[in-house]
CSV table of C-alpha atoms in Angstrom, one decimal:
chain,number,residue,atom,x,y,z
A,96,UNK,CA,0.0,0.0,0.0
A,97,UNK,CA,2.9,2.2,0.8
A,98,UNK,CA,4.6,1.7,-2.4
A,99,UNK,CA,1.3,2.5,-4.2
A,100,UNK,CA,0.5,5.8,-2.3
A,101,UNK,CA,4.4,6.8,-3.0
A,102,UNK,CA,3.7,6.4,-6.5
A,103,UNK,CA,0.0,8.4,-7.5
A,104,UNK,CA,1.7,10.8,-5.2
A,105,UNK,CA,4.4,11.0,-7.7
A,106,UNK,CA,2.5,10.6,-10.5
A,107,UNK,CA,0.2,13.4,-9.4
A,108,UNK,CA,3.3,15.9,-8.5
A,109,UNK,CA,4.3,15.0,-12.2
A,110,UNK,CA,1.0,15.7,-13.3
A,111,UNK,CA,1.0,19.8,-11.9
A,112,UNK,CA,4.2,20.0,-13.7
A,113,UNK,CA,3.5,18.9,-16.9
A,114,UNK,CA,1.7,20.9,-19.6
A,115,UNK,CA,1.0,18.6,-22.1
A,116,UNK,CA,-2.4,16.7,-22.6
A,117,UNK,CA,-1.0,13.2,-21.9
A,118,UNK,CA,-1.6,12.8,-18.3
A,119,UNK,CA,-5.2,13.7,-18.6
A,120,UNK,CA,-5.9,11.0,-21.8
A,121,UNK,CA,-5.7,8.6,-18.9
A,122,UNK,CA,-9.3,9.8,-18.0
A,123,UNK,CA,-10.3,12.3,-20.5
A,124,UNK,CA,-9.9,10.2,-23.7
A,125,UNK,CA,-12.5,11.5,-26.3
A,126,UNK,CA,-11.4,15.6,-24.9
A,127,UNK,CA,-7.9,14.7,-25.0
A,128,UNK,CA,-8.3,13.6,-28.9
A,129,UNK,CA,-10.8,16.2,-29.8
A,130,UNK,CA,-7.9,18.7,-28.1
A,131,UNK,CA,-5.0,17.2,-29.5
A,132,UNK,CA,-6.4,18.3,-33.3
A,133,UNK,CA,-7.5,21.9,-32.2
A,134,UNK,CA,-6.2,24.7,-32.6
A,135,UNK,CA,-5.3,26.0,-29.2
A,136,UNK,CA,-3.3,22.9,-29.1
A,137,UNK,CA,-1.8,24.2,-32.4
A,138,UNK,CA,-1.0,27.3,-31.4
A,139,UNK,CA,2.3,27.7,-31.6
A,140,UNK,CA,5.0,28.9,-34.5
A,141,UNK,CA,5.9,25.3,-34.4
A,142,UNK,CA,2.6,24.0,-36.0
A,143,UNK,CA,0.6,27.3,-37.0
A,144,UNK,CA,2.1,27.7,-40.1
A,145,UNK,CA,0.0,30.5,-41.0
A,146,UNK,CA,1.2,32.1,-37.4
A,147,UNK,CA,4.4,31.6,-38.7
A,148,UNK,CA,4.4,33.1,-42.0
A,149,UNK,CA,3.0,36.4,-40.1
A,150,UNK,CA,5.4,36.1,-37.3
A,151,UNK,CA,8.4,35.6,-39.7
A,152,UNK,CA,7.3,39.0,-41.1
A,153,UNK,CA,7.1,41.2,-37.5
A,154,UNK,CA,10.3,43.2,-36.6
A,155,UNK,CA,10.7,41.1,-33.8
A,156,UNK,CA,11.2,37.8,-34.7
A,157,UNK,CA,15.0,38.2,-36.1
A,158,UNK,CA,15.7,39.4,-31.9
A,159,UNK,CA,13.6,36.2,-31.1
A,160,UNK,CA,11.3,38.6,-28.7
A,161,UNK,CA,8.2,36.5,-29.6
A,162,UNK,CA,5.5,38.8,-29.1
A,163,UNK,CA,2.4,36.5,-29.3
A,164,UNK,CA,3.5,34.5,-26.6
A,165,UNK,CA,1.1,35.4,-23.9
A,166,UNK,CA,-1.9,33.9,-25.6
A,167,UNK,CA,-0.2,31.5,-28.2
A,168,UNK,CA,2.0,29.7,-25.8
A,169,UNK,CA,1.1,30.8,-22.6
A,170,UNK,CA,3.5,28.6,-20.7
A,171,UNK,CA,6.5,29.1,-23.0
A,172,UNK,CA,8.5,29.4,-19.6
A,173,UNK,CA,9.2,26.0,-20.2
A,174,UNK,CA,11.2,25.2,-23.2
A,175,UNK,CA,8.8,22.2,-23.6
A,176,UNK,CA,5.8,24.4,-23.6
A,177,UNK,CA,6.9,26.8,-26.2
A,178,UNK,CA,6.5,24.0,-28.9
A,179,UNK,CA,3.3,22.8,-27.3
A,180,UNK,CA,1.1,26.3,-27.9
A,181,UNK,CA,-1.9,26.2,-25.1
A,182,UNK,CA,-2.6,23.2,-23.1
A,183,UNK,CA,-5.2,21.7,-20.9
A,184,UNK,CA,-3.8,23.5,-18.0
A,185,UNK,CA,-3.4,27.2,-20.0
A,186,UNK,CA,-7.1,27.5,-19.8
A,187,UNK,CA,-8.5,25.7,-16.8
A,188,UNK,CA,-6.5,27.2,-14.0
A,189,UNK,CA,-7.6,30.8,-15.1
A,190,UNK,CA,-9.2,32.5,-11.8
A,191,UNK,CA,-10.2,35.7,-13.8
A,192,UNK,CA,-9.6,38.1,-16.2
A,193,UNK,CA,-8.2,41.8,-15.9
A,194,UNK,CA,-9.8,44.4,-19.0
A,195,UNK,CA,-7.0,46.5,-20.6
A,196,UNK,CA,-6.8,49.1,-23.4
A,197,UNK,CA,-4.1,47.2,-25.0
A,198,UNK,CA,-5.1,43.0,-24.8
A,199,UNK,CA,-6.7,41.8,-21.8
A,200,UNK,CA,-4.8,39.9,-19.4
A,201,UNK,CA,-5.3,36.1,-17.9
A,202,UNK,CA,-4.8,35.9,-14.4
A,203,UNK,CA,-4.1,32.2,-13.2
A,204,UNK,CA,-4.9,30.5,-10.0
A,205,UNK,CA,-1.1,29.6,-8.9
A,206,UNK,CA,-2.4,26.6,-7.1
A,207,UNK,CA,-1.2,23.4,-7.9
A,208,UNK,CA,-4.0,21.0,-8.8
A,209,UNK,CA,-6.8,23.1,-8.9
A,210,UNK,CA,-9.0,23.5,-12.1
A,211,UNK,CA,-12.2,25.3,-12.5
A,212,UNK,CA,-14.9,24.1,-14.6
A,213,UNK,CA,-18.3,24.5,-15.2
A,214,UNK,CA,-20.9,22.2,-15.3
A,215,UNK,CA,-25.2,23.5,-14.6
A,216,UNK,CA,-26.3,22.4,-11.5
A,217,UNK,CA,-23.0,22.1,-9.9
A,218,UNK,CA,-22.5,26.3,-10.0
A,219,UNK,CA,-21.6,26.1,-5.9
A,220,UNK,CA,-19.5,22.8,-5.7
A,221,UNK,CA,-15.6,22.5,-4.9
A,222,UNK,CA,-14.6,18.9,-5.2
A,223,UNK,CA,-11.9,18.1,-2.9
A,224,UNK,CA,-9.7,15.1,-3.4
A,225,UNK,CA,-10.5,12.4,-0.4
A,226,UNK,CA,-9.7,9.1,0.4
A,227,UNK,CA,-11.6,7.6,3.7
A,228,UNK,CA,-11.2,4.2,4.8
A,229,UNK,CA,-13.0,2.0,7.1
A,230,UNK,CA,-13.7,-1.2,8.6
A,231,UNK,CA,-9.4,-1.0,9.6
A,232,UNK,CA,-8.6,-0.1,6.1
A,233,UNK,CA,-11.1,-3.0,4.3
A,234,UNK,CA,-12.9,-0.8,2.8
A,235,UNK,CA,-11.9,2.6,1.0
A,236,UNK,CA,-13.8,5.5,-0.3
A,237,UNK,CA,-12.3,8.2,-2.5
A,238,UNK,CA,-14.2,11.6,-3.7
A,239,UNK,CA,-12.9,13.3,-6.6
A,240,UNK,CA,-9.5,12.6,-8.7
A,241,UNK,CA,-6.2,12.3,-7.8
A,242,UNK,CA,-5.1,14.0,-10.3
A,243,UNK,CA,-6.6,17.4,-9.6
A,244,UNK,CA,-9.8,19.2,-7.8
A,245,UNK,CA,-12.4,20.8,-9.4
A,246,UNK,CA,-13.6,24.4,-8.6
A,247,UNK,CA,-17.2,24.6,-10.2
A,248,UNK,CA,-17.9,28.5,-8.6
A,249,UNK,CA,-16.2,30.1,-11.1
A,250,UNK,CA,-18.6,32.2,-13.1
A,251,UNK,CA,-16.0,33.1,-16.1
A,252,UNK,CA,-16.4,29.3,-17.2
A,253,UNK,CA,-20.3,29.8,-17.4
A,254,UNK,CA,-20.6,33.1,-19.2
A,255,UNK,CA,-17.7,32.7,-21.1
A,256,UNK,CA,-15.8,35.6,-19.8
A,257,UNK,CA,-12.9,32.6,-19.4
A,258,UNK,CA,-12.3,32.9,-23.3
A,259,UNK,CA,-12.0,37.2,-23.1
A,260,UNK,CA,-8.4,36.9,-22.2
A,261,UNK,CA,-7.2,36.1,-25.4
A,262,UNK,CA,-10.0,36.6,-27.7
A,263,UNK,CA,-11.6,40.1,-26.5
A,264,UNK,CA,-9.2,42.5,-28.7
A,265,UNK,CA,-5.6,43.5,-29.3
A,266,UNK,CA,-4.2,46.2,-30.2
A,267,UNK,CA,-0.8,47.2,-31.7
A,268,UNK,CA,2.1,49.7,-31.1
A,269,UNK,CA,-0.5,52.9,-33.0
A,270,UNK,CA,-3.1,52.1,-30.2
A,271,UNK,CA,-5.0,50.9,-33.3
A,272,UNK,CA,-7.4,47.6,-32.8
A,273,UNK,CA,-6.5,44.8,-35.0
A,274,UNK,CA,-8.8,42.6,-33.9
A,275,UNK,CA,-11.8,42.5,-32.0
A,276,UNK,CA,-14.7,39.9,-31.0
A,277,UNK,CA,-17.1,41.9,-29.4
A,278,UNK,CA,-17.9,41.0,-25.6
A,279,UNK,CA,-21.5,40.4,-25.9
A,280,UNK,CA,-21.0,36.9,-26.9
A,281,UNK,CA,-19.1,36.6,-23.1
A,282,UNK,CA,-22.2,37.3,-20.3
A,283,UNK,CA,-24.7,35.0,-21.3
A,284,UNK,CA,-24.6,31.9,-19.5
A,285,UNK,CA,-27.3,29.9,-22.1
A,286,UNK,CA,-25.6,31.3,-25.1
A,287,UNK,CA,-21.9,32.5,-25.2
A,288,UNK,CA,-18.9,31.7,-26.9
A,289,UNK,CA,-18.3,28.1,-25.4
A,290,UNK,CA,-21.8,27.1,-26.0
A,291,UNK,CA,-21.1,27.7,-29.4
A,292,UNK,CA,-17.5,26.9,-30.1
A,293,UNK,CA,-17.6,24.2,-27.7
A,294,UNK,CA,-21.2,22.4,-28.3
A,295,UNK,CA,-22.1,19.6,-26.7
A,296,UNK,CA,-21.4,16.2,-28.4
A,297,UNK,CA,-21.9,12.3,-27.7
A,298,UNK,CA,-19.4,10.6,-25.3
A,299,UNK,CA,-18.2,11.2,-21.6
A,300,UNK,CA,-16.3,14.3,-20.7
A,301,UNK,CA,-14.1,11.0,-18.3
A,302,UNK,CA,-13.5,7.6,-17.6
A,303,UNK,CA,-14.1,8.2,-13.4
A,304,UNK,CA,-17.7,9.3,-13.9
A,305,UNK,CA,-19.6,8.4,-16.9
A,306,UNK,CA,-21.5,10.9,-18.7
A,307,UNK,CA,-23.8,10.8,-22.1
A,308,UNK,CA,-22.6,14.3,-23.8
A,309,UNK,CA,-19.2,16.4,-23.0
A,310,UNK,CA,-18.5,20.1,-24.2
A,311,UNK,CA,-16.5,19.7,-27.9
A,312,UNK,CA,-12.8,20.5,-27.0
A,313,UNK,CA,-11.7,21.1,-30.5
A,314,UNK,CA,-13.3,24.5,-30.2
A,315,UNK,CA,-15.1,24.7,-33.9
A,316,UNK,CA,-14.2,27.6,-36.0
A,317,UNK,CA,-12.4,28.7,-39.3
A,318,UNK,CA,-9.9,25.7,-38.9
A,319,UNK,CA,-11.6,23.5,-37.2
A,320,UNK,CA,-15.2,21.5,-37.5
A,321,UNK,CA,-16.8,24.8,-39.3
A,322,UNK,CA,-19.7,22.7,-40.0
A,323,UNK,CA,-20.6,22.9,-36.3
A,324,UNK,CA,-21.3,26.4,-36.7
A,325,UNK,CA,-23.6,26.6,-40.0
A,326,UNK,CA,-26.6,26.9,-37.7
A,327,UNK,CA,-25.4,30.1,-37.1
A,328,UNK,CA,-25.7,31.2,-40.7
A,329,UNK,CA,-29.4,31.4,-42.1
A,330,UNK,CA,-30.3,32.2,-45.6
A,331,UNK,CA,-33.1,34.3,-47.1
A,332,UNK,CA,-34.9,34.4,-50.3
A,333,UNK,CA,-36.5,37.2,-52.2
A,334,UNK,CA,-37.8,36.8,-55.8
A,335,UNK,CA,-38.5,40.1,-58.1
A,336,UNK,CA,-40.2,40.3,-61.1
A,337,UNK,CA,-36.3,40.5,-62.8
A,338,UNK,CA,-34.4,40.0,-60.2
A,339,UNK,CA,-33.6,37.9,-57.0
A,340,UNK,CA,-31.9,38.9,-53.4
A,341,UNK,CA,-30.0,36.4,-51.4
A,342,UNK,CA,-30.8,37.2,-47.3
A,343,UNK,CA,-27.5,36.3,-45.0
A,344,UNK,CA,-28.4,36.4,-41.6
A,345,UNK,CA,-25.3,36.7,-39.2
A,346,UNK,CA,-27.0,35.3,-36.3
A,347,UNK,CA,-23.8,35.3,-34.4
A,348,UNK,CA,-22.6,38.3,-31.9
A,349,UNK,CA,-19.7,38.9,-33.4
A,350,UNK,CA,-18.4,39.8,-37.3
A,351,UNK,CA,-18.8,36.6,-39.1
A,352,UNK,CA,-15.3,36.4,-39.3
A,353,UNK,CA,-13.3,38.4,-37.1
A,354,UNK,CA,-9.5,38.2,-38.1
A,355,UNK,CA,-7.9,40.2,-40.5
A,356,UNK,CA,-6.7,37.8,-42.6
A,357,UNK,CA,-10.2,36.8,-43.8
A,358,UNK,CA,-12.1,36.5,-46.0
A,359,UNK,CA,-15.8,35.4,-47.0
A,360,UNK,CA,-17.4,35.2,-49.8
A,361,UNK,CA,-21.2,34.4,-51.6
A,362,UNK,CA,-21.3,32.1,-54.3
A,363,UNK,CA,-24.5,31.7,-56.4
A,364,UNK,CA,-24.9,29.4,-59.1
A,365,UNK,CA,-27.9,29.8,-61.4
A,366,UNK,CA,-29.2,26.3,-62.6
A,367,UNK,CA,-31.6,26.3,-65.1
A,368,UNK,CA,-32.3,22.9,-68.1
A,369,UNK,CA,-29.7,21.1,-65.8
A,370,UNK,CA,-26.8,24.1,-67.1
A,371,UNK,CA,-25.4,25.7,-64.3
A,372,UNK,CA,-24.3,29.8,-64.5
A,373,UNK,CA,-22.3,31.2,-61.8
A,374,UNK,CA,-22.8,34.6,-60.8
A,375,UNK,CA,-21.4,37.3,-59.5
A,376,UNK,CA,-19.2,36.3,-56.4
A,377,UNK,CA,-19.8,38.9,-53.5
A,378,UNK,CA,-17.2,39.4,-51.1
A,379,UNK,CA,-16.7,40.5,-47.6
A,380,UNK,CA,-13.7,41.4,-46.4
A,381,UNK,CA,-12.0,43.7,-43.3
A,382,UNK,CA,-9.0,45.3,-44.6
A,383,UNK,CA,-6.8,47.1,-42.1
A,384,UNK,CA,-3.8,49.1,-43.1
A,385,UNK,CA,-2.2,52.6,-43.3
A,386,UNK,CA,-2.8,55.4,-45.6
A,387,UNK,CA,-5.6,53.8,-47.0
A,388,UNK,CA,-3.3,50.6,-48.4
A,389,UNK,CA,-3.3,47.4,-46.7
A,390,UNK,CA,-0.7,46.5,-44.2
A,391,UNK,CA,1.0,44.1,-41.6
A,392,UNK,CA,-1.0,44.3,-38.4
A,393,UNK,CA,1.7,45.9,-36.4
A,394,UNK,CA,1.9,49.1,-38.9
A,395,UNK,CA,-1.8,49.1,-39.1
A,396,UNK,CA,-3.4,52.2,-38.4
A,397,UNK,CA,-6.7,52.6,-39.8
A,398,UNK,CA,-9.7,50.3,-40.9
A,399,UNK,CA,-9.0,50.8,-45.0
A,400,UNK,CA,-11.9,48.5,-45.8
A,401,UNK,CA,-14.9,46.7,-44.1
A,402,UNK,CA,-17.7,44.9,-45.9
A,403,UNK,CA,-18.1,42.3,-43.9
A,404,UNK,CA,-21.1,40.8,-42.4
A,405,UNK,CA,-21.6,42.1,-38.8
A,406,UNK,CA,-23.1,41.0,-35.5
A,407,UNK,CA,-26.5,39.7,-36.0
A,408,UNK,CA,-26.9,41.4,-39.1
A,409,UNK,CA,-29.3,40.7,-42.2
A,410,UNK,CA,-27.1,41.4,-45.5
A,411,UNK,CA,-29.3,41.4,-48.7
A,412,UNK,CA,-27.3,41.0,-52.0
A,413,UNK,CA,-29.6,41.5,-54.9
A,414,UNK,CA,-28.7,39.9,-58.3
A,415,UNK,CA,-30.4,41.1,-61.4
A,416,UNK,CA,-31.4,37.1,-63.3
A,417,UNK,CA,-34.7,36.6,-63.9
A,418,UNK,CA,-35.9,33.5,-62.8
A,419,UNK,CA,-38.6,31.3,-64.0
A,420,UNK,CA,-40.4,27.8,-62.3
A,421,UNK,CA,-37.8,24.9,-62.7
A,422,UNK,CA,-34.6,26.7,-62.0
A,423,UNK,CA,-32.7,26.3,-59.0
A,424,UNK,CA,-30.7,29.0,-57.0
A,425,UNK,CA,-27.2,27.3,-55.4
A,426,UNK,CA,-26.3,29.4,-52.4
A,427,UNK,CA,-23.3,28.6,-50.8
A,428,UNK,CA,-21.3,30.9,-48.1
A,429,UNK,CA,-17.7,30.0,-47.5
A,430,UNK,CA,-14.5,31.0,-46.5
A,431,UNK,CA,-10.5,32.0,-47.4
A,432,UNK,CA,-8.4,31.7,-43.9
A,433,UNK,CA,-5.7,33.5,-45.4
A,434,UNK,CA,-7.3,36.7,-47.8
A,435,UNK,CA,-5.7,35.4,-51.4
A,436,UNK,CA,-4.5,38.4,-52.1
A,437,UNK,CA,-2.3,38.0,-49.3
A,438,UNK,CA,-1.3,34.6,-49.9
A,439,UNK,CA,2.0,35.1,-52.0
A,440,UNK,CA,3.2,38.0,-49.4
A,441,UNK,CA,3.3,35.7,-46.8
A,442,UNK,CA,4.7,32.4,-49.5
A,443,UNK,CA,1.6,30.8,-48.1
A,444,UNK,CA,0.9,29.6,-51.8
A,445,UNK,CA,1.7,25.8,-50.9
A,446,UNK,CA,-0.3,25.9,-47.8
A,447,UNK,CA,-3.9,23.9,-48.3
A,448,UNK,CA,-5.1,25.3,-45.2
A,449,UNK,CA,-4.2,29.0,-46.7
A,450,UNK,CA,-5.0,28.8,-50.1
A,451,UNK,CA,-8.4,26.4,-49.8
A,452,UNK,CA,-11.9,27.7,-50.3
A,453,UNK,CA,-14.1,26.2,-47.6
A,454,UNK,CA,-17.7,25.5,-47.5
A,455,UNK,CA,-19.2,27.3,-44.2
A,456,UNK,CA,-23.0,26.4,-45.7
A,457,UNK,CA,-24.9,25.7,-49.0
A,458,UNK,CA,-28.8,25.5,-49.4
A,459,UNK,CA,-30.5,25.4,-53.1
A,460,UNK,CA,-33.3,26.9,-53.5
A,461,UNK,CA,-35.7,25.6,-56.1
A,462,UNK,CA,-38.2,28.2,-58.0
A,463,UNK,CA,-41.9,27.2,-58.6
């Protein structure tokens, strides 16, 4: 017994150390495979390639004073760390989160072993590791995991003010915003940013206690799973004597897309006799830059374009066809992670996950 409580006691001191995901497969297998394919696990230079193409470009880099580092590898002061981008441990040991002008800031517990969670019903519950034996040791009781205790109070990890740290704004050197996701998606506690990043799906969040559903951990977006967040996206339908108007409805509380390097576009294909026509391909785009020309975000200092589709909004794009019963209207709204136009800048152009088109939703639309 002695030797078995001198190794978990080990095993668990190894465990706080470590900030890699493969102490917690052992009883988080489906979150530890859904993380190991996200992006916050790909955070990093070492397998963001994209992130590296743009950080290859910043002043910076040639002094190896990696600027990103506070939210892209948050526990880069381990030499370890700084290849493994954000881990299990980046995320669920943050107590709070401190507003500034500049980024926001994480502010992180400091205690070994404790990780806050959130789970409804459980909003007032700290579970303490315990292990109680009686009957002169014949029988043994534990409560919680070994591993860890869980801190369920924290109301961050319910309204999503957890995810603000790193995904609220930033701004460069010029005091100018390059990005921001505005905070309205971070107070609701029935809809926020994990309940839609992080949906529910089948199989149990552990091994220790069995659940049907867990919270997706390879946080959907432009990378990753877009599919999950079509239901976002509704389309409308408007028929004119000589014309049509396709009705995108941004149902989300943020700009559809919300980085820079963007960029979405409408696609309509006019069927008609089994021919297909394509039509005019809208696109929406944020374009940040100085003196009215697009730039790197460090020089940016002014928004020198914005068409894209913003926070909840209805955007009607009208296309002068005439249409006639039998013909079918192909809508489908997709997606560039890298804006093409920026692609060669950055010698992106072998880079599938730069250079490819993807599908965020399609619907046809057939004409009586």
């Amino acid at each position: 017994m002695k030797v078995l409580l001198y190794i978990l006691s080990i095993t668990t001191i190894l465990f706080a150390s470590t900030h890699d995901t493969a102490a917690c497969k052992k009883c988080h297998p489906l979150i530890a495979q859904e993380f190991e394919n996200s992006m916050h696990k790909k955070s990093s230079i070492y397998d963001d390639k994209i992130h590296k193409a743009v950080w290859d470009k910043h002043p910076a880099s040639a002094k190896g004073n990696y600027k990103c580092a506070k939210c892209h590898t948050p526990n880069a002061k381990e030499a370890k760390a700084q290849k493994e981008g954000i881990s299990c441990i980046s995320c669920h040991t943050i107590s709070n989160v401190e507003k500034h002008a500049q980024s926001n800031k994480n502010i992180y517990s400091g205690e070994k072993k404790k990780f806050y969670s959130a789970e409804i019903g459980r909003e007032n519950e700290k579970v303490i590791y315990k292990k109680e034996s009686s009957l002169f040791g014949m029988n043994v009781t534990t409560t919680g995991s070994a591993y860890h205790d869980l801190d369920y109070t924290n109301e961050n990890f319910y309204n999503a003010n957890v995810c603000m740290g790193c995904h609220s704004h930033k701004q460069n050197s010029h005091e100018f915003s390059v990005c921001t996701t505005e905070e309205e998606g971070a107070k609701d506690k029935k809809t926020n940013c994990i309940t839609c990043h992080m949906p529910k799906v089948d199989g149990s969040a552990t091994t220790v206690r069995i659940s049907k559903q867990h919270s997706f951990h390879g946080f959907a977006g432009a990378h990753t799973k877009p599919q999950m967040l079509k239901k976002y996206v509704e389309f409308g339908f408007e028929k004119n004597s000589n014309s049509f108007e396709i009705i995108v409805h941004n149902k989300a509380p943020h700009n559809l897309m919300t980085h820079p390097l963007r960029v979405v576009q409408l696609r309509v294909n006019h069927i008609r006799d089994a021919k297909s026509t394509a039509l005019k391909t809208q696109t929406f785009v944020k374009v940040i830059g100085t003196e009215g020309k697009p730039s790197m975000p460090w020089l940016a200092t002014e928004v020198v374009k914005d068409t894209m589709i913003k926070a909840n909004e209805k955007r009607k794009v009208k296309y002068d066809k005439k249409l006639k019963s039998g013909d079918t209207v192909e809508v489908i709204l997709g997606y560039y992670i890298v804006n093409p136009k920026a692609v060669e800048k950055l010698n992106l152009q072998d880079d599938k996950a730069a250079t490819e088109f993807k599908i965020l939703k399609s619907q046809n639309i057939n004409i009586e």
